[in-house]
Tab-separated table of C-alpha atoms and ligand atoms in Angstrom:
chain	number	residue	atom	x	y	z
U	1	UNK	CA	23.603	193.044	107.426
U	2	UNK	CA	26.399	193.597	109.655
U	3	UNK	CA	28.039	190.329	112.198
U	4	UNK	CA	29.099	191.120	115.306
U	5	UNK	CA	32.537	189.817	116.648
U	6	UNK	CA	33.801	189.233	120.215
U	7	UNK	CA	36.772	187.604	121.189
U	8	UNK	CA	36.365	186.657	124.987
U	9	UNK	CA	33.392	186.586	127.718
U	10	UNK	CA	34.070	187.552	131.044
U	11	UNK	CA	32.789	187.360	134.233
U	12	UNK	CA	35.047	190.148	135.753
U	13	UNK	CA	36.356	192.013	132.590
U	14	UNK	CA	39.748	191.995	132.383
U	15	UNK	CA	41.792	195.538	131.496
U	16	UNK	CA	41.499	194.581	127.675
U	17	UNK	CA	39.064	195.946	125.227
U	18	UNK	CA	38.012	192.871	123.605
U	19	UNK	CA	36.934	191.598	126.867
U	20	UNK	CA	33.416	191.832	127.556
U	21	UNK	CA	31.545	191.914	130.475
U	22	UNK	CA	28.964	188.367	130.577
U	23	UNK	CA	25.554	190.416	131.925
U	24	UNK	CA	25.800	192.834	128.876
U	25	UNK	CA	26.630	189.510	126.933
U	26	UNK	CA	23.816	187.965	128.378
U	27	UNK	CA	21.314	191.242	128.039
U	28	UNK	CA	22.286	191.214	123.820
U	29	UNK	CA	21.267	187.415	123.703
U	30	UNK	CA	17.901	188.150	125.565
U	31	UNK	CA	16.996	191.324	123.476
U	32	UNK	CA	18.281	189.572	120.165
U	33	UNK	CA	16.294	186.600	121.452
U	34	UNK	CA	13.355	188.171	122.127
U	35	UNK	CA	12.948	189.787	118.539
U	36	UNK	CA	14.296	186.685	116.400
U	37	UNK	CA	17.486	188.665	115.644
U	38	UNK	CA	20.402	186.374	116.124
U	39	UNK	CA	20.007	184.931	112.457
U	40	UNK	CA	22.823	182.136	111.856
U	41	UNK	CA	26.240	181.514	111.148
U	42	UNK	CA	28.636	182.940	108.555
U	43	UNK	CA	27.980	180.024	106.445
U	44	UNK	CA	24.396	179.901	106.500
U	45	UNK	CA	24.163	183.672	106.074
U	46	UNK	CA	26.383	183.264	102.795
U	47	UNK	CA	24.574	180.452	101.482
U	48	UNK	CA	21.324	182.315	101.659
U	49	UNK	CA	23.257	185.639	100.519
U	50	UNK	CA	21.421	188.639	99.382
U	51	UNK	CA	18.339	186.672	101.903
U	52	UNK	CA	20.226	186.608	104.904
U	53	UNK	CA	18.347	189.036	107.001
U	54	UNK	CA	16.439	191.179	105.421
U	55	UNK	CA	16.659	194.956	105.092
U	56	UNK	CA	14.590	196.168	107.066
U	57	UNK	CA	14.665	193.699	109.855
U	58	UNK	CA	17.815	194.039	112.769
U	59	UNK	CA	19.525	190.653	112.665
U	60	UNK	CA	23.193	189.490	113.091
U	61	UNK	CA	25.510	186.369	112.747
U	62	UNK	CA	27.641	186.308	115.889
U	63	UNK	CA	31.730	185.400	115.932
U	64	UNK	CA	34.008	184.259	118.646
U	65	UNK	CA	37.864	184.837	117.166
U	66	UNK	CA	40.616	182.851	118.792
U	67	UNK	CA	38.989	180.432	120.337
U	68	UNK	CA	39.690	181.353	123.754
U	69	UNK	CA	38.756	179.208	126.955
U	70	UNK	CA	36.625	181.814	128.361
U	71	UNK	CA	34.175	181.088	125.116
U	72	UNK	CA	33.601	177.565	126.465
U	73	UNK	CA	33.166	178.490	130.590
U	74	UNK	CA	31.061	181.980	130.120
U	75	UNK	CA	29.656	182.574	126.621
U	76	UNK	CA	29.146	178.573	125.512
U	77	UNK	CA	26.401	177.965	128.332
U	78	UNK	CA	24.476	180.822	127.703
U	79	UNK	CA	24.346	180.171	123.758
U	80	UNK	CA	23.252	176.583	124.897
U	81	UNK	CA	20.467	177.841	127.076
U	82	UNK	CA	18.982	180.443	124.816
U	83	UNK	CA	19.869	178.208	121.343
U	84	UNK	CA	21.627	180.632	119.581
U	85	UNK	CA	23.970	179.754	117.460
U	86	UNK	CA	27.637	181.319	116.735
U	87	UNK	CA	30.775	180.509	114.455
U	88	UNK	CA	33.968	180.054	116.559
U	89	UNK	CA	37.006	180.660	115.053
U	90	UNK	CA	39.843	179.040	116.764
U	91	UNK	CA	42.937	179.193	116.430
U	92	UNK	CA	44.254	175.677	114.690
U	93	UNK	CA	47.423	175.281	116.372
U	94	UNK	CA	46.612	176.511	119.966
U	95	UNK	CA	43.816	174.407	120.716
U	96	UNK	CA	44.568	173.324	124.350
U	97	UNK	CA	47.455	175.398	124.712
U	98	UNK	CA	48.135	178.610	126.520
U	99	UNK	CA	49.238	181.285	124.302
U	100	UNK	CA	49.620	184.631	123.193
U	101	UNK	CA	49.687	187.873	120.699
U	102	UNK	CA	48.413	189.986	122.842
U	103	UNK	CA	50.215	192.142	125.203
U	104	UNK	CA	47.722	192.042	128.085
U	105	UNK	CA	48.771	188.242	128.558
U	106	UNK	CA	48.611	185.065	127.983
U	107	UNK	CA	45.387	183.244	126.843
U	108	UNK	CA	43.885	179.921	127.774
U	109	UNK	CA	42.473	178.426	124.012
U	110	UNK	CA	39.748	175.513	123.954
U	111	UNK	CA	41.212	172.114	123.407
U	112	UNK	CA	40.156	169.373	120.566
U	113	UNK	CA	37.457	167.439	122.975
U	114	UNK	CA	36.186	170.891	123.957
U	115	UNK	CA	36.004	171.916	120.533
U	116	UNK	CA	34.829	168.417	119.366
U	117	UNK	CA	31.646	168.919	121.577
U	118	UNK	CA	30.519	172.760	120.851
U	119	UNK	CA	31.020	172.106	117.248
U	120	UNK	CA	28.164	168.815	118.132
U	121	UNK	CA	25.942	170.926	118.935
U	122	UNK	CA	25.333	173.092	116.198
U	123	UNK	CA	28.173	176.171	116.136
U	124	UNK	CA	29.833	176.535	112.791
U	125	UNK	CA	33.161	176.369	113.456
U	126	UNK	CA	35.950	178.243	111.161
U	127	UNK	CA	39.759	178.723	110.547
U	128	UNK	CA	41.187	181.395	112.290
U	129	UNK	CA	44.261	179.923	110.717
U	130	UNK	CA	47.353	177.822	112.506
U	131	UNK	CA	49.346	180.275	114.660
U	132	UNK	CA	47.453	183.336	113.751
U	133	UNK	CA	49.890	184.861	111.308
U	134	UNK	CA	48.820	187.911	109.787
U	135	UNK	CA	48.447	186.458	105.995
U	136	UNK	CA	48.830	189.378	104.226
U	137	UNK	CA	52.811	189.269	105.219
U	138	UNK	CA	53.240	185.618	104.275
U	139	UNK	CA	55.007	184.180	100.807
U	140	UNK	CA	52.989	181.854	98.944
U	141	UNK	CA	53.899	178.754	100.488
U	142	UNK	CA	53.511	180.137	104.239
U	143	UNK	CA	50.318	181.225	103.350
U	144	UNK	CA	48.969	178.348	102.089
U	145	UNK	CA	49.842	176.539	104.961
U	146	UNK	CA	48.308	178.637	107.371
U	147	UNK	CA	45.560	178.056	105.513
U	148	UNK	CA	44.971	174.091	104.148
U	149	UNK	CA	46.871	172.861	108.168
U	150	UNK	CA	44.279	175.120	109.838
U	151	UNK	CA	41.402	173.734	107.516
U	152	UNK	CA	42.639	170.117	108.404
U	153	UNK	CA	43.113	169.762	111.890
U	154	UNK	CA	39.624	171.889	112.714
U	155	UNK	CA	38.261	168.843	109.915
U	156	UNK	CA	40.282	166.291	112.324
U	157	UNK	CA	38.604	167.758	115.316
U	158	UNK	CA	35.327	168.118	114.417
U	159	UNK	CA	34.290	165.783	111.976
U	160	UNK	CA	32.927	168.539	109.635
U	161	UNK	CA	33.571	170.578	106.444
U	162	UNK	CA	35.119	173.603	107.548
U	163	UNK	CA	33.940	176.544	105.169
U	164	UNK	CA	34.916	179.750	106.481
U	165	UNK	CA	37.647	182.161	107.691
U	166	UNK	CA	38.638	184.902	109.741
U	167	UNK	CA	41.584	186.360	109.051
U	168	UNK	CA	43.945	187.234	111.976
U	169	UNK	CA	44.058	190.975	112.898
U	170	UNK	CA	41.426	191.365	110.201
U	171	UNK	CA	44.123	191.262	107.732
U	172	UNK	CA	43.210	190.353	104.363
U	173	UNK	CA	43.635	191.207	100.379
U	174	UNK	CA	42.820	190.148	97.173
U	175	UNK	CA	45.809	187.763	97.102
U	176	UNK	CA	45.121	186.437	100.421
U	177	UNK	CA	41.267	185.855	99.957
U	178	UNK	CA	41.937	183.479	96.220
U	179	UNK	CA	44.671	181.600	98.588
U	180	UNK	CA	41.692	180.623	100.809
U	181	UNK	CA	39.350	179.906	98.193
U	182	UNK	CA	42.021	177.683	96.561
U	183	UNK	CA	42.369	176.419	100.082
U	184	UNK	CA	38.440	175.454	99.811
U	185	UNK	CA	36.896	177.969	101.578
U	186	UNK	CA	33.639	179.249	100.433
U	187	UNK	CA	33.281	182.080	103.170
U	188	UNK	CA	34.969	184.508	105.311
U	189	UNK	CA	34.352	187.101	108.522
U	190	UNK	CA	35.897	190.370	107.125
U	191	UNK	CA	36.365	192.736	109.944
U	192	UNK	CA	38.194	195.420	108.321
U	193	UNK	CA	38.692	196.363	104.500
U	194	UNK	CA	34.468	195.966	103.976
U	195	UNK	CA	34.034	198.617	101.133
U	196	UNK	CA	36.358	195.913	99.095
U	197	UNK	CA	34.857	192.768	100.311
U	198	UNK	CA	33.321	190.433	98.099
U	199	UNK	CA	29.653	189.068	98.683
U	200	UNK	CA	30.834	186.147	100.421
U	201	UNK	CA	32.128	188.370	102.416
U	202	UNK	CA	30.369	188.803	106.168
U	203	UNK	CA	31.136	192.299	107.189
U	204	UNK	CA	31.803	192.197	111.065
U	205	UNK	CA	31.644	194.883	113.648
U	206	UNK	CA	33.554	194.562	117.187
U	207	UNK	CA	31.933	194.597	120.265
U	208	UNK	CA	34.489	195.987	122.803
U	209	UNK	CA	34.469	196.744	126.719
U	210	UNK	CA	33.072	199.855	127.060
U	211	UNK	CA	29.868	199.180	124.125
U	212	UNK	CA	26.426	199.663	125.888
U	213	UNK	CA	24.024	196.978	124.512
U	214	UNK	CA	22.508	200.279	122.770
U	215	UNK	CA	25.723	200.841	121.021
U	216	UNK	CA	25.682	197.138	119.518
U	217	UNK	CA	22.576	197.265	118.552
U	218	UNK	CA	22.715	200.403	116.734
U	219	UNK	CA	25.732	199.367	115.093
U	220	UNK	CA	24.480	196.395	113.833
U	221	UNK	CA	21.273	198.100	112.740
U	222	UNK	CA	20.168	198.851	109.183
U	223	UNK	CA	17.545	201.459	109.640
U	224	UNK	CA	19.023	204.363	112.011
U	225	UNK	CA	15.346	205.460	112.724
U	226	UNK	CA	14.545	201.635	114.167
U	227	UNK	CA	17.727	201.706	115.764
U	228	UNK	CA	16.679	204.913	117.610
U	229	UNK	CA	13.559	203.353	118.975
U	230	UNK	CA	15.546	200.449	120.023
U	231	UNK	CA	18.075	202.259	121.926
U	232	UNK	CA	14.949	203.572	123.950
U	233	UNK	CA	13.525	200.322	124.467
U	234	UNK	CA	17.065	199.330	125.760
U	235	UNK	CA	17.720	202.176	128.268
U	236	UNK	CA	16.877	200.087	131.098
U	237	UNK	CA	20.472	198.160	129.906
U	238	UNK	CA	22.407	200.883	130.141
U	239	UNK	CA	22.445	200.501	134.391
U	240	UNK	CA	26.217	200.068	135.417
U	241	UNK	CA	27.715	201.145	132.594
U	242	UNK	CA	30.491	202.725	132.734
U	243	UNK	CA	30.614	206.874	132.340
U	244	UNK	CA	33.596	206.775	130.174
U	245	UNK	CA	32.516	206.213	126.370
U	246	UNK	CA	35.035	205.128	123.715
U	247	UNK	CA	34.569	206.787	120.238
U	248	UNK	CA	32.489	204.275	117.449
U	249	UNK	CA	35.133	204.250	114.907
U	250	UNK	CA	38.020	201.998	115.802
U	251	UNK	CA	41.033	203.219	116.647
U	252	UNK	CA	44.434	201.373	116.461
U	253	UNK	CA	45.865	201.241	119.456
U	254	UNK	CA	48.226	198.875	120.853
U	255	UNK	CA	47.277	196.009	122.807
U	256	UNK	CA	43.460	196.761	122.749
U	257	UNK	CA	42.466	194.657	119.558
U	258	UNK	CA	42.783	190.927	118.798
U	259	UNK	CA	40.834	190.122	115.919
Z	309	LIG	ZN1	42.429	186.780	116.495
């Protein structure tokens, strides 16, 4: 099975691919609602492994990188309301700040009471690490503080073991991935690199901008020919989307991707 990662939820998109529009958000929920698809967390899913949604059955773990504001006002309610459940990866040391890697501007992050209270209610909330290095560049010791200082204040916050990791940018190796487990973590959100990932390993897809629900849930989809049938099923979604169409496969591009 396949996760699905967005970064923010927005009422009015803004000009950034990783924002994404909150009545397709809300359309995904209802159809992965309505057929029991929106499984569990990244931890959950790797403690039940190999049984974490079965083959021939659509289901997905949703992610939230960065732990932006917009999480909290747009997507957070809506989770709430249809109890689905999501691991948010926030960003350690920008919780409450304002901040920014990302060329389009500068971001509003959750802060600790904020975080405190979604992680209450049942999200699974992960290191995205402290300033959202990209690990693979670090020495040793950088690394490992990115990753124990992340690990403890999200502990601090919340109260809870924190088990899993997304790695910045979706950067990650072999060195980088013992670091965490020698940090304590048992899983991670790999978003590129998933012909090498371990089992613990979630493999996550983006959702971007431009993505039809159709498109998701295709993605995400283990059996093509289900898929198919789905995407007919979820035609009536497609009203108001955009003409223009963005190509599946990822493409680096400045400025469009914060994962
Ligand atoms: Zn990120």
């Amino acid at each position: 099975m396949a996760g699905l990662l967005f970064h923010s939820i927005d009422v009015k998109p803004k000009f950034n691919m990783s924002s994404f529009p909150l009545d397709k958000f809300r359309a995904l929920l209802d159809y992965l609602k309505r057929n029991n698809a929106a499984a569990t967390t990244v931890s959950e899913c790797g403690m039940r492994n190999a049984e974490c949604g079965t083959q021939n059955a659509l289901s997905t773990v949703i992610t939230f990188d960065d732990g932006l504001l917009s999480f909290y006002e747009n997507a957070y309610p809506l989770l709430e309301e249809k109890n689905i459940k999501v691991t948010l990866f926030p960003v350690a040391g920008l919780l409450g700040k304002t901040g920014g890697w990302d060329v389009m501007g500068r971001t509003s992050h959750i802060s600790a009471p904020v975080l405190r209270e979604i992680a209450s209610t049942g999200h699974e909330i992960g290191s995205h690490s402290l300033t959202h290095a990209n690990l693979v560049w670090l020495d040793n010791r950088e690394l490992m503080k990115e990753l124990r200082d992340s690990k403890d204040i999200l502990e601090d916050v919340t109260g809870m073991p924190v088990k899993s990791l997304s790695f910045p940018f979706g950067s990650w190796n072999r060195r980088v991935w013992d670091a965490a487990k020698s940090a304590g973590y048992l899983y991670a959100a790999a978003y590129r690199g998933h012909r090498r990932a371990p089992t613990e390993m979630l493999p996550v897809l983006g959702a971007y901008r431009f993505d039809s629900v159709e498109d998701i849930i295709e993605r995400i989809s283990p059996n093509p020919s289900i898929s198919k049938t789905l995407a007919g099923i979820m035609s009536h979604f497609s009203k108001g989307t955009p003409i223009v169409k963005f190509r599946k496969e990822y493409v680096e591009f400045p400025g469009w991707q914060r994962s």
